[in-house]
mmCIF file of C-alpha atoms in Angstrom:
data_model
loop_
_atom_site.group_PDB
_atom_site.id
_atom_site.type_symbol
_atom_site.label_atom_id
_atom_site.label_comp_id
_atom_site.label_asym_id
_atom_site.label_seq_id
_atom_site.Cartn_x
_atom_site.Cartn_y
_atom_site.Cartn_z
ATOM 1 C CA UNK A 293 -33.742 5.836 -8.534
ATOM 2 C CA UNK A 294 -37.090 6.357 -7.812
ATOM 3 C CA UNK A 295 -36.509 4.853 -4.213
ATOM 4 C CA UNK A 296 -33.849 6.784 -3.599
ATOM 5 C CA UNK A 297 -35.579 9.634 -4.384
ATOM 6 C CA UNK A 298 -38.784 8.683 -2.414
ATOM 7 C CA UNK A 299 -36.315 7.842 0.614
ATOM 8 C CA UNK A 300 -35.002 11.745 0.755
ATOM 9 C CA UNK A 301 -38.351 12.861 0.953
ATOM 10 C CA UNK A 302 -39.005 10.972 3.491
ATOM 11 C CA UNK A 303 -35.989 11.604 5.275
ATOM 12 C CA UNK A 304 -36.470 15.329 4.662
ATOM 13 C CA UNK A 305 -38.923 15.734 7.057
ATOM 14 C CA UNK A 306 -36.175 14.760 9.803
ATOM 15 C CA UNK A 307 -34.020 17.417 11.803
ATOM 16 C CA UNK A 308 -30.643 17.847 9.958
ATOM 17 C CA UNK A 309 -27.332 16.841 11.615
ATOM 18 C CA UNK A 310 -24.379 18.568 10.859
ATOM 19 C CA UNK A 311 -20.582 18.105 11.439
ATOM 20 C CA UNK A 312 -17.586 19.690 10.665
ATOM 21 C CA UNK A 313 -14.411 17.797 11.175
ATOM 22 C CA UNK A 314 -11.066 19.112 10.864
ATOM 23 C CA UNK A 315 -7.700 17.173 11.080
ATOM 24 C CA UNK A 316 -4.235 16.695 10.374
ATOM 25 C CA UNK A 317 -2.151 13.367 9.537
ATOM 26 C CA UNK A 318 0.876 12.358 8.261
ATOM 27 C CA UNK A 319 2.120 9.193 6.016
ATOM 28 C CA UNK A 320 5.096 7.511 4.879
ATOM 29 C CA UNK A 321 6.177 4.418 2.927
ATOM 30 C CA UNK A 322 9.932 3.579 2.686
ATOM 31 C CA UNK A 323 11.674 0.950 1.799
ATOM 32 C CA UNK A 324 15.598 0.043 1.426
ATOM 33 C CA UNK A 325 17.164 -2.132 -0.486
ATOM 34 C CA UNK A 326 20.503 -2.776 -2.442
ATOM 35 C CA UNK A 327 21.598 -1.114 -5.905
ATOM 36 C CA UNK A 328 23.481 -4.067 -7.042
ATOM 37 C CA UNK A 329 21.846 -7.790 -7.074
ATOM 38 C CA UNK A 330 25.151 -9.913 -7.230
ATOM 39 C CA UNK A 331 26.998 -12.385 -4.708
ATOM 40 C CA UNK A 332 29.947 -10.644 -5.628
ATOM 41 C CA UNK A 333 29.415 -7.400 -3.322
ATOM 42 C CA UNK A 334 31.558 -7.870 -0.031
ATOM 43 C CA UNK A 335 30.131 -7.080 3.137
ATOM 44 C CA UNK A 336 31.977 -4.094 3.006
ATOM 45 C CA UNK A 337 31.194 -2.196 0.244
ATOM 46 C CA UNK A 338 27.225 -3.116 1.003
ATOM 47 C CA UNK A 339 26.305 0.825 2.351
ATOM 48 C CA UNK A 340 27.751 2.402 -0.618
ATOM 49 C CA UNK A 341 25.257 0.182 -2.843
ATOM 50 C CA UNK A 342 22.720 0.552 -0.289
ATOM 51 C CA UNK A 343 19.439 2.916 -1.123
ATOM 52 C CA UNK A 344 16.558 3.990 1.393
ATOM 53 C CA UNK A 345 13.859 5.665 -0.683
ATOM 54 C CA UNK A 346 9.917 7.403 0.399
ATOM 55 C CA UNK A 347 7.626 6.060 -2.080
ATOM 56 C CA UNK A 348 4.987 7.963 -0.102
ATOM 57 C CA UNK A 349 5.993 11.004 2.164
ATOM 58 C CA UNK A 350 2.760 13.167 2.746
ATOM 59 C CA UNK A 351 1.783 15.602 5.396
ATOM 60 C CA UNK A 352 -1.850 17.152 5.262
ATOM 61 C CA UNK A 353 -4.406 19.276 6.727
ATOM 62 C CA UNK A 354 -7.956 17.871 6.722
ATOM 63 C CA UNK A 355 -11.732 19.478 6.688
ATOM 64 C CA UNK A 356 -14.512 17.037 6.083
ATOM 65 C CA UNK A 357 -18.208 18.076 6.277
ATOM 66 C CA UNK A 358 -20.934 15.513 7.145
ATOM 67 C CA UNK A 359 -24.585 15.711 7.266
ATOM 68 C CA UNK A 360 -26.963 12.927 8.210
ATOM 69 C CA UNK A 361 -30.923 12.752 8.686
ATOM 70 C CA UNK A 362 -32.893 9.589 9.594
ATOM 71 C CA UNK A 363 -31.557 6.724 7.227
ATOM 72 C CA UNK A 364 -29.348 9.037 5.220
ATOM 73 C CA UNK A 365 -25.274 10.333 5.596
ATOM 74 C CA UNK A 366 -23.391 12.130 3.368
ATOM 75 C CA UNK A 367 -19.517 12.860 4.014
ATOM 76 C CA UNK A 368 -16.583 14.637 2.648
ATOM 77 C CA UNK A 369 -13.323 15.352 3.222
ATOM 78 C CA UNK A 370 -10.970 17.791 1.258
ATOM 79 C CA UNK A 371 -6.896 17.167 2.152
ATOM 80 C CA UNK A 372 -4.287 19.746 1.880
ATOM 81 C CA UNK A 373 -1.106 18.069 1.331
ATOM 82 C CA UNK A 374 2.265 18.908 0.384
ATOM 83 C CA UNK A 375 2.067 16.764 -2.348
ATOM 84 C CA UNK A 376 -1.226 17.157 -3.953
ATOM 85 C CA UNK A 377 -4.500 17.754 -3.308
ATOM 86 C CA UNK A 378 -7.134 15.424 -2.399
ATOM 87 C CA UNK A 379 -10.954 14.444 -1.987
ATOM 88 C CA UNK A 380 -12.550 11.383 -0.930
ATOM 89 C CA UNK A 381 -16.734 11.651 -0.630
ATOM 90 C CA UNK A 382 -18.952 9.068 0.758
ATOM 91 C CA UNK A 383 -22.581 8.302 0.898
ATOM 92 C CA UNK A 384 -25.265 6.209 2.144
ATOM 93 C CA UNK A 385 -28.862 5.677 2.274
ATOM 94 C CA UNK A 386 -31.214 3.283 2.924
ATOM 95 C CA UNK A 387 -35.122 2.927 1.972
ATOM 96 C CA UNK A 388 -37.284 0.827 3.437
ATOM 97 C CA UNK A 389 -40.992 -0.365 2.160
ATOM 98 C CA UNK A 390 -43.017 -3.263 4.290
ATOM 99 C CA UNK A 391 -40.596 -6.744 3.451
ATOM 100 C CA UNK A 392 -38.464 -4.171 1.096
ATOM 101 C CA UNK A 393 -34.908 -3.233 1.821
ATOM 102 C CA UNK A 394 -32.324 -0.790 -0.359
ATOM 103 C CA UNK A 395 -29.344 0.291 0.724
ATOM 104 C CA UNK A 396 -27.143 2.669 -1.549
ATOM 105 C CA UNK A 397 -24.090 3.509 -1.348
ATOM 106 C CA UNK A 398 -21.555 6.018 -3.053
ATOM 107 C CA UNK A 399 -17.713 6.863 -3.077
ATOM 108 C CA UNK A 400 -16.226 9.509 -4.988
ATOM 109 C CA UNK A 401 -12.564 10.077 -4.900
ATOM 110 C CA UNK A 402 -10.558 12.794 -6.441
ATOM 111 C CA UNK A 403 -6.775 13.309 -6.546
ATOM 112 C CA UNK A 404 -5.032 16.642 -8.254
ATOM 113 C CA UNK A 405 -1.941 16.790 -10.135
ATOM 114 C CA UNK A 406 1.664 16.420 -8.998
ATOM 115 C CA UNK A 407 5.341 16.660 -10.658
ATOM 116 C CA UNK A 408 7.199 15.063 -7.381
ATOM 117 C CA UNK A 409 4.898 11.948 -6.519
ATOM 118 C CA UNK A 410 5.892 9.481 -8.352
ATOM 119 C CA UNK A 411 4.259 7.008 -5.781
ATOM 120 C CA UNK A 412 0.533 7.556 -7.530
ATOM 121 C CA UNK A 413 -1.220 9.409 -10.455
ATOM 122 C CA UNK A 414 -3.596 11.891 -10.671
ATOM 123 C CA UNK A 415 -7.132 10.276 -10.419
ATOM 124 C CA UNK A 416 -10.521 10.157 -10.093
ATOM 125 C CA UNK A 417 -12.527 7.399 -8.706
ATOM 126 C CA UNK A 418 -16.226 6.686 -8.951
ATOM 127 C CA UNK A 419 -18.127 3.735 -7.330
ATOM 128 C CA UNK A 420 -21.823 3.522 -6.981
ATOM 129 C CA UNK A 421 -23.587 0.365 -5.321
ATOM 130 C CA UNK A 422 -27.553 -0.595 -4.686
ATOM 131 C CA UNK A 423 -28.624 -3.542 -2.465
ATOM 132 C CA UNK A 424 -31.968 -4.630 -2.681
ATOM 133 C CA UNK A 425 -33.078 -7.318 0.265
ATOM 134 C CA UNK A 426 -36.791 -8.797 0.781
ATOM 135 C CA UNK A 427 -36.824 -10.396 3.965
ATOM 136 C CA UNK A 428 -38.960 -14.377 3.077
ATOM 137 C CA UNK A 429 -39.402 -14.526 6.753
ATOM 138 C CA UNK A 430 -37.896 -13.929 10.363
ATOM 139 C CA UNK A 431 -34.518 -15.680 9.198
ATOM 140 C CA UNK A 432 -34.583 -15.430 5.167
ATOM 141 C CA UNK A 433 -34.254 -12.513 2.586
ATOM 142 C CA UNK A 434 -33.882 -12.999 -1.056
ATOM 143 C CA UNK A 435 -30.722 -10.351 -1.495
ATOM 144 C CA UNK A 436 -29.317 -8.862 -5.059
ATOM 145 C CA UNK A 437 -26.484 -6.706 -5.299
ATOM 146 C CA UNK A 438 -25.245 -3.908 -8.416
ATOM 147 C CA UNK A 439 -22.310 -1.774 -8.346
ATOM 148 C CA UNK A 440 -20.687 0.379 -11.135
ATOM 149 C CA UNK A 441 -17.060 1.267 -10.513
ATOM 150 C CA UNK A 442 -14.910 3.788 -12.808
ATOM 151 C CA UNK A 443 -11.324 4.945 -12.476
ATOM 152 C CA UNK A 444 -9.738 7.259 -15.031
ATOM 153 C CA UNK A 445 -5.859 8.589 -14.297
ATOM 154 C CA UNK A 446 -4.639 11.606 -15.492
ATOM 155 C CA UNK A 447 -1.604 9.691 -17.095
ATOM 156 C CA UNK A 448 -2.180 6.118 -17.784
ATOM 157 C CA UNK A 449 1.247 3.975 -17.305
ATOM 158 C CA UNK A 450 1.912 0.323 -17.277
ATOM 159 C CA UNK A 451 0.787 0.122 -13.814
ATOM 160 C CA UNK A 452 -1.966 2.996 -13.132
ATOM 161 C CA UNK A 453 -4.689 2.842 -16.286
ATOM 162 C CA UNK A 454 -8.678 3.870 -16.532
ATOM 163 C CA UNK A 455 -11.560 1.319 -16.573
ATOM 164 C CA UNK A 456 -15.216 0.465 -16.069
ATOM 165 C CA UNK A 457 -16.364 -2.548 -14.221
ATOM 166 C CA UNK A 458 -19.763 -3.004 -13.621
ATOM 167 C CA UNK A 459 -21.089 -6.312 -11.776
ATOM 168 C CA UNK A 460 -24.548 -8.065 -10.352
ATOM 169 C CA UNK A 461 -25.374 -10.738 -8.010
ATOM 170 C CA UNK A 462 -28.147 -12.507 -6.341
ATOM 171 C CA UNK A 463 -28.749 -14.749 -3.874
ATOM 172 C CA UNK A 464 -29.637 -15.625 -0.524
ATOM 173 C CA UNK A 465 -28.950 -14.737 3.139
ATOM 174 C CA UNK A 466 -30.015 -16.584 6.501
ATOM 175 C CA UNK A 467 -29.336 -14.611 9.988
ATOM 176 C CA UNK A 468 -30.366 -16.774 13.280
ATOM 177 C CA UNK A 469 -31.166 -15.924 16.832
ATOM 178 C CA UNK A 470 -27.965 -16.504 17.904
ATOM 179 C CA UNK A 471 -26.210 -14.346 15.224
ATOM 180 C CA UNK A 472 -25.380 -17.703 12.843
ATOM 181 C CA UNK A 473 -25.443 -16.420 9.348
ATOM 182 C CA UNK A 474 -25.203 -18.060 5.993
ATOM 183 C CA UNK A 475 -24.890 -16.373 2.738
ATOM 184 C CA UNK A 476 -25.184 -17.593 -0.889
ATOM 185 C CA UNK A 477 -24.662 -15.471 -4.141
ATOM 186 C CA UNK A 478 -24.063 -15.883 -7.857
ATOM 187 C CA UNK A 479 -23.121 -13.054 -10.196
ATOM 188 C CA UNK A 480 -21.260 -11.639 -12.940
ATOM 189 C CA UNK A 481 -18.531 -8.744 -13.388
ATOM 190 C CA UNK A 482 -17.501 -7.437 -16.678
ATOM 191 C CA UNK A 483 -14.370 -4.912 -16.587
ATOM 192 C CA UNK A 484 -13.425 -2.950 -19.624
ATOM 193 C CA UNK A 485 -10.273 -1.039 -20.039
ATOM 194 C CA UNK A 486 -10.106 1.694 -23.001
ATOM 195 C CA UNK A 487 -6.487 1.920 -23.575
ATOM 196 C CA UNK A 488 -6.056 -1.848 -23.626
ATOM 197 C CA UNK A 489 -8.179 -4.957 -24.549
ATOM 198 C CA UNK A 490 -5.959 -7.026 -23.088
ATOM 199 C CA UNK A 491 -6.908 -5.692 -19.312
ATOM 200 C CA UNK A 492 -10.591 -6.248 -19.908
ATOM 201 C CA UNK A 493 -12.409 -9.698 -18.887
ATOM 202 C CA UNK A 494 -15.750 -10.640 -18.193
ATOM 203 C CA UNK A 495 -15.958 -13.241 -14.508
ATOM 204 C CA UNK A 496 -19.146 -15.433 -13.551
ATOM 205 C CA UNK A 497 -18.603 -16.333 -9.645
ATOM 206 C CA UNK A 498 -20.171 -18.366 -7.068
ATOM 207 C CA UNK A 499 -19.719 -17.559 -3.304
ATOM 208 C CA UNK A 500 -20.891 -19.012 -0.226
ATOM 209 C CA UNK A 501 -20.440 -18.114 3.590
ATOM 210 C CA UNK A 502 -21.005 -19.185 6.817
ATOM 211 C CA UNK A 503 -20.146 -17.877 10.379
ATOM 212 C CA UNK A 504 -20.923 -18.109 13.742
ATOM 213 C CA UNK A 505 -22.597 -21.523 14.306
ATOM 214 C CA UNK A 506 -21.938 -23.091 17.692
ATOM 215 C CA UNK A 507 -22.047 -26.011 18.864
ATOM 216 C CA UNK A 508 -21.365 -25.995 23.139
ATOM 217 C CA UNK A 509 -18.253 -24.230 23.193
ATOM 218 C CA UNK A 510 -17.265 -24.513 19.533
ATOM 219 C CA UNK A 511 -17.789 -21.450 17.171
ATOM 220 C CA UNK A 512 -17.481 -22.988 13.351
ATOM 221 C CA UNK A 513 -17.165 -20.627 10.239
ATOM 222 C CA UNK A 514 -16.704 -21.625 6.227
ATOM 223 C CA UNK A 515 -16.700 -20.143 3.105
ATOM 224 C CA UNK A 516 -16.286 -21.620 -0.177
ATOM 225 C CA UNK A 517 -16.080 -19.623 -3.656
ATOM 226 C CA UNK A 518 -15.839 -19.933 -7.837
ATOM 227 C CA UNK A 519 -14.542 -17.638 -10.113
ATOM 228 C CA UNK A 520 -14.475 -18.095 -14.206
ATOM 229 C CA UNK A 521 -12.390 -14.981 -15.835
ATOM 230 C CA UNK A 522 -11.906 -14.335 -18.883
ATOM 231 C CA UNK A 523 -10.342 -11.963 -21.006
ATOM 232 C CA UNK A 524 -11.686 -10.219 -23.868
ATOM 233 C CA UNK A 525 -7.888 -9.854 -25.665
ATOM 234 C CA UNK A 526 -7.199 -12.775 -28.285
ATOM 235 C CA UNK A 527 -6.103 -16.203 -27.008
ATOM 236 C CA UNK A 528 -6.445 -17.789 -23.960
ATOM 237 C CA UNK A 529 -3.375 -17.607 -22.036
ATOM 238 C CA UNK A 530 -4.328 -15.351 -19.313
ATOM 239 C CA UNK A 531 -7.662 -16.954 -18.611
ATOM 240 C CA UNK A 532 -8.271 -18.858 -15.531
ATOM 241 C CA UNK A 533 -10.375 -20.434 -13.064
ATOM 242 C CA UNK A 534 -10.064 -19.926 -9.910
ATOM 243 C CA UNK A 535 -11.665 -21.785 -6.262
ATOM 244 C CA UNK A 536 -10.995 -20.975 -2.596
ATOM 245 C CA UNK A 537 -12.623 -22.834 0.383
ATOM 246 C CA UNK A 538 -11.702 -21.869 3.853
ATOM 247 C CA UNK A 539 -12.823 -23.222 7.717
ATOM 248 C CA UNK A 540 -12.454 -21.582 11.021
ATOM 249 C CA UNK A 541 -13.155 -23.056 14.407
ATOM 250 C CA UNK A 542 -12.908 -21.227 18.011
ATOM 251 C CA UNK A 543 -12.912 -23.030 21.377
ATOM 252 C CA UNK A 544 -13.556 -21.210 24.296
ATOM 253 C CA UNK A 545 -11.789 -23.127 26.941
ATOM 254 C CA UNK A 546 -12.690 -20.479 29.770
ATOM 255 C CA UNK A 547 -13.832 -17.026 30.209
ATOM 256 C CA UNK A 548 -10.198 -15.836 29.839
ATOM 257 C CA UNK A 549 -8.233 -18.760 27.018
ATOM 258 C CA UNK A 550 -9.613 -19.071 23.604
ATOM 259 C CA UNK A 551 -8.033 -20.964 20.946
ATOM 260 C CA UNK A 552 -8.823 -20.631 17.085
ATOM 261 C CA UNK A 553 -7.816 -23.063 13.857
ATOM 262 C CA UNK A 554 -8.193 -21.327 10.541
ATOM 263 C CA UNK A 555 -7.137 -22.319 7.031
ATOM 264 C CA UNK A 556 -7.676 -21.508 3.369
ATOM 265 C CA UNK A 557 -7.015 -23.619 0.468
ATOM 266 C CA UNK A 558 -6.452 -21.661 -3.172
ATOM 267 C CA UNK A 559 -6.642 -23.252 -6.619
ATOM 268 C CA UNK A 560 -5.531 -21.395 -9.710
ATOM 269 C CA UNK A 561 -6.220 -22.662 -13.228
ATOM 270 C CA UNK A 562 -4.891 -21.116 -16.039
ATOM 271 C CA UNK A 563 -6.455 -22.663 -19.404
ATOM 272 C CA UNK A 564 -3.039 -21.963 -21.286
ATOM 273 C CA UNK A 565 -0.352 -21.804 -18.134
ATOM 274 C CA UNK A 566 3.163 -20.348 -18.906
ATOM 275 C CA UNK A 567 6.291 -19.171 -17.070
ATOM 276 C CA UNK A 568 4.453 -16.368 -15.481
ATOM 277 C CA UNK A 569 0.719 -17.487 -15.004
ATOM 278 C CA UNK A 570 1.267 -20.893 -13.999
ATOM 279 C CA UNK A 571 -1.448 -23.362 -11.982
ATOM 280 C CA UNK A 572 -0.731 -23.261 -8.533
ATOM 281 C CA UNK A 573 -1.976 -24.642 -4.950
ATOM 282 C CA UNK A 574 -1.723 -22.406 -2.132
ATOM 283 C CA UNK A 575 -2.783 -23.438 1.314
ATOM 284 C CA UNK A 576 -2.966 -21.110 4.213
ATOM 285 C CA UNK A 577 -3.180 -22.393 8.163
ATOM 286 C CA UNK A 578 -2.931 -20.734 11.446
ATOM 287 C CA UNK A 579 -3.737 -21.789 14.985
ATOM 288 C CA UNK A 580 -3.552 -18.928 17.555
ATOM 289 C CA UNK A 581 -4.282 -19.019 21.274
ATOM 290 C CA UNK A 582 -5.613 -16.340 23.361
ATOM 291 C CA UNK A 583 -6.057 -15.024 27.333
ATOM 292 C CA UNK A 584 -7.895 -12.696 28.473
ATOM 293 C CA UNK A 585 -5.791 -11.060 31.649
ATOM 294 C CA UNK A 586 -8.082 -8.914 32.775
ATOM 295 C CA UNK A 587 -10.632 -6.478 31.554
ATOM 296 C CA UNK A 588 -8.151 -4.405 29.728
ATOM 297 C CA UNK A 589 -5.308 -6.479 28.425
ATOM 298 C CA UNK A 590 -5.405 -9.350 26.600
ATOM 299 C CA UNK A 591 -2.002 -11.426 25.370
ATOM 300 C CA UNK A 592 -1.577 -14.733 23.387
ATOM 301 C CA UNK A 593 0.744 -16.098 20.282
ATOM 302 C CA UNK A 594 -0.049 -17.076 16.839
ATOM 303 C CA UNK A 595 1.844 -19.742 14.183
ATOM 304 C CA UNK A 596 0.913 -19.304 10.503
ATOM 305 C CA UNK A 597 1.850 -21.804 7.883
ATOM 306 C CA UNK A 598 1.354 -21.323 3.880
ATOM 307 C CA UNK A 599 2.639 -23.771 1.127
ATOM 308 C CA UNK A 600 2.711 -22.876 -2.363
ATOM 309 C CA UNK A 601 3.176 -25.433 -4.800
ATOM 310 C CA UNK A 602 2.983 -25.624 -8.573
ATOM 311 C CA UNK A 603 0.854 -28.347 -10.583
ATOM 312 C CA UNK A 604 3.563 -28.625 -13.501
ATOM 313 C CA UNK A 605 6.850 -30.338 -11.969
ATOM 314 C CA UNK A 606 8.327 -28.077 -14.451
ATOM 315 C CA UNK A 607 7.968 -24.622 -12.546
ATOM 316 C CA UNK A 608 8.744 -26.474 -9.419
ATOM 317 C CA UNK A 609 11.466 -23.992 -8.417
ATOM 318 C CA UNK A 610 8.704 -21.645 -7.684
ATOM 319 C CA UNK A 611 7.459 -24.071 -4.990
ATOM 320 C CA UNK A 612 7.547 -22.515 -1.257
ATOM 321 C CA UNK A 613 7.081 -23.290 2.314
ATOM 322 C CA UNK A 614 6.876 -20.394 4.881
ATOM 323 C CA UNK A 615 5.861 -19.780 8.673
ATOM 324 C CA UNK A 616 5.837 -17.137 10.557
ATOM 325 C CA UNK A 617 5.071 -17.097 14.267
ATOM 326 C CA UNK A 618 4.882 -14.258 17.239
ATOM 327 C CA UNK A 619 2.940 -13.035 20.308
ATOM 328 C CA UNK A 620 -0.027 -10.289 19.974
ATOM 329 C CA UNK A 621 -0.679 -8.057 22.995
ATOM 330 C CA UNK A 622 -4.027 -5.675 23.509
ATOM 331 C CA UNK A 623 -4.475 -3.500 25.363
ATOM 332 C CA UNK A 624 -8.205 -2.108 25.919
ATOM 333 C CA UNK A 625 -8.907 0.652 27.888
ATOM 334 C CA UNK A 626 -12.960 0.376 28.175
ATOM 335 C CA UNK A 627 -14.128 3.044 25.137
ATOM 336 C CA UNK A 628 -11.105 5.262 25.508
ATOM 337 C CA UNK A 629 -8.058 3.422 24.082
ATOM 338 C CA UNK A 630 -6.978 0.476 21.884
ATOM 339 C CA UNK A 631 -3.698 -0.581 21.286
ATOM 340 C CA UNK A 632 -2.517 -3.696 19.618
ATOM 341 C CA UNK A 633 1.411 -4.898 19.536
ATOM 342 C CA UNK A 634 1.936 -7.840 17.067
ATOM 343 C CA UNK A 635 5.821 -8.686 16.244
ATOM 344 C CA UNK A 636 6.451 -12.117 14.207
ATOM 345 C CA UNK A 637 9.309 -13.820 13.175
ATOM 346 C CA UNK A 638 9.581 -16.307 10.105
ATOM 347 C CA UNK A 639 11.492 -17.626 7.244
ATOM 348 C CA UNK A 640 10.095 -18.907 3.505
ATOM 349 C CA UNK A 641 12.301 -21.830 1.907
ATOM 350 C CA UNK A 642 12.254 -22.211 -1.740
ATOM 351 C CA UNK A 643 12.167 -25.200 -3.816
ATOM 352 C CA UNK A 644 15.699 -26.952 -4.490
ATOM 353 C CA UNK A 645 17.292 -25.514 -7.974
ATOM 354 C CA UNK A 646 15.578 -22.505 -7.735
ATOM 355 C CA UNK A 647 17.476 -19.659 -10.086
ATOM 356 C CA UNK A 648 15.196 -17.026 -9.551
ATOM 357 C CA UNK A 649 14.003 -16.796 -5.804
ATOM 358 C CA UNK A 650 16.408 -17.480 -2.663
ATOM 359 C CA UNK A 651 15.610 -18.322 0.816
ATOM 360 C CA UNK A 652 15.211 -15.947 3.302
ATOM 361 C CA UNK A 653 14.466 -15.245 7.222
ATOM 362 C CA UNK A 654 11.962 -12.103 7.852
ATOM 363 C CA UNK A 655 10.266 -10.191 10.371
ATOM 364 C CA UNK A 656 7.304 -7.906 11.160
ATOM 365 C CA UNK A 657 6.430 -5.725 13.262
ATOM 366 C CA UNK A 658 2.874 -3.936 13.443
ATOM 367 C CA UNK A 659 1.674 -1.688 16.159
ATOM 368 C CA UNK A 660 -1.853 0.295 16.534
ATOM 369 C CA UNK A 661 -3.320 2.562 18.587
ATOM 370 C CA UNK A 662 -6.607 4.877 18.702
ATOM 371 C CA UNK A 663 -7.514 6.928 21.266
ATOM 372 C CA UNK A 664 -10.935 8.484 21.646
ATOM 373 C CA UNK A 665 -10.749 11.678 23.584
ATOM 374 C CA UNK A 666 -13.545 14.340 24.576
ATOM 375 C CA UNK A 667 -16.160 15.940 22.639
ATOM 376 C CA UNK A 668 -15.582 13.099 19.628
ATOM 377 C CA UNK A 669 -12.024 13.819 19.386
ATOM 378 C CA UNK A 670 -9.397 10.501 17.951
ATOM 379 C CA UNK A 671 -6.344 10.197 17.323
ATOM 380 C CA UNK A 672 -4.779 6.750 15.510
ATOM 381 C CA UNK A 673 -1.268 5.852 14.952
ATOM 382 C CA UNK A 674 -0.142 2.579 12.628
ATOM 383 C CA UNK A 675 3.308 1.349 12.150
ATOM 384 C CA UNK A 676 4.018 -1.634 10.339
ATOM 385 C CA UNK A 677 7.854 -2.559 9.369
ATOM 386 C CA UNK A 678 9.108 -5.467 7.595
ATOM 387 C CA UNK A 679 12.728 -6.937 7.078
ATOM 388 C CA UNK A 680 14.133 -9.478 4.826
ATOM 389 C CA UNK A 681 17.223 -11.266 5.582
ATOM 390 C CA UNK A 682 18.803 -13.132 2.461
ATOM 391 C CA UNK A 683 22.420 -15.365 2.166
ATOM 392 C CA UNK A 684 23.320 -12.566 -0.208
ATOM 393 C CA UNK A 685 23.065 -9.944 1.632
ATOM 394 C CA UNK A 686 22.528 -7.560 -1.591
ATOM 395 C CA UNK A 687 18.873 -9.118 -2.000
ATOM 396 C CA UNK A 688 18.444 -7.911 1.757
ATOM 397 C CA UNK A 689 15.001 -5.740 2.063
ATOM 398 C CA UNK A 690 13.384 -3.128 4.108
ATOM 399 C CA UNK A 691 9.795 -1.733 4.378
ATOM 400 C CA UNK A 692 8.115 0.928 6.973
ATOM 401 C CA UNK A 693 4.895 2.491 6.842
ATOM 402 C CA UNK A 694 3.301 4.982 8.877
ATOM 403 C CA UNK A 695 0.398 6.320 9.472
ATOM 404 C CA UNK A 696 -0.832 9.014 11.771
ATOM 405 C CA UNK A 697 -4.014 11.319 12.135
ATOM 406 C CA UNK A 698 -5.767 13.311 14.924
ATOM 407 C CA UNK A 699 -9.336 14.459 14.225
ATOM 408 C CA UNK A 700 -11.573 16.379 15.986
ATOM 409 C CA UNK A 701 -15.254 17.208 15.353
ATOM 410 C CA UNK A 702 -17.632 20.261 15.735
ATOM 411 C CA UNK A 703 -21.288 19.464 15.767
ATOM 412 C CA UNK A 704 -23.409 22.470 14.615
#
């Protein structure tokens, strides 16, 4: 806190820059499903039991105010929607002294009560973090981090509940001349849930991360993590160990052609596994190729394979293998327009004998676009659509998410 006050005193001598940003936007999440889950439903009667509901349908006008001076920046945006009032504030600051550097970050979210919005309850969310760093030499640094997070709902439900979480970590980081990096952290996290002791836990973790390492035209990256979570409730039915490892490689064939391969593995090891919390392996791999057609156009394709397998053979009905593939098209018009189109086709195949899950095919669509206009104005659009097709048509489902926004900053 003393460093924060000293840094603010230093920055107060710098000119204060203010910016007002009015904006408008619209968010929507819609899902389509069938009310009856039965193979006895005929195809002619499916439309009679089909239901489409909008869990989120919100239009808003926003007004943001940003103040910055030297290493400090505070911004606050108020959203007036047709559902409820919201407010989101963010702050960032940096204090430096010799070999020491400390970053301060904060976030405050608030949503007012509403009677007809069933997607989320009224809540207050706060997150504060401090990240000190001591530079050992030109490449190595000793790092630490501490953060506090709190969520308080107006009405707790089985899906929304208030909690407090404290987390601390220490480690070392390396950053080389060619932007190669390595980071190692060990830490402890504790979450308390006042209304449900069963959801509170203590977790110790270790994380290693490396990226940007080059060998000729090859670029390598990798990560590893381990976590041990102990819930406060009596018994150990929810306690687990989680192992995770990943590796990736990029290869530049030429200035225009690039291929990449990434793979991750996770292992969830529950101390007292049951039919709900069972130990499993999760492996996911993706290969892609990209072609820079020109300075503005990039195209390519990717294929993804995912495998999930329970450790206990008696729970093998939960096992599945999934694949998905599709093209990717990017148009980047300098600093003005950036857009991406990514459609995918895929299929998930469950193990034989599953009485809960069934195989299905799916297709996904992602469309994103950002436009930078004059005077710092911005417009963005995001559309994601996912559709599942089952052998039992009454299990078909579709999901649509739409987000539109327009911002016009006014510098004072």
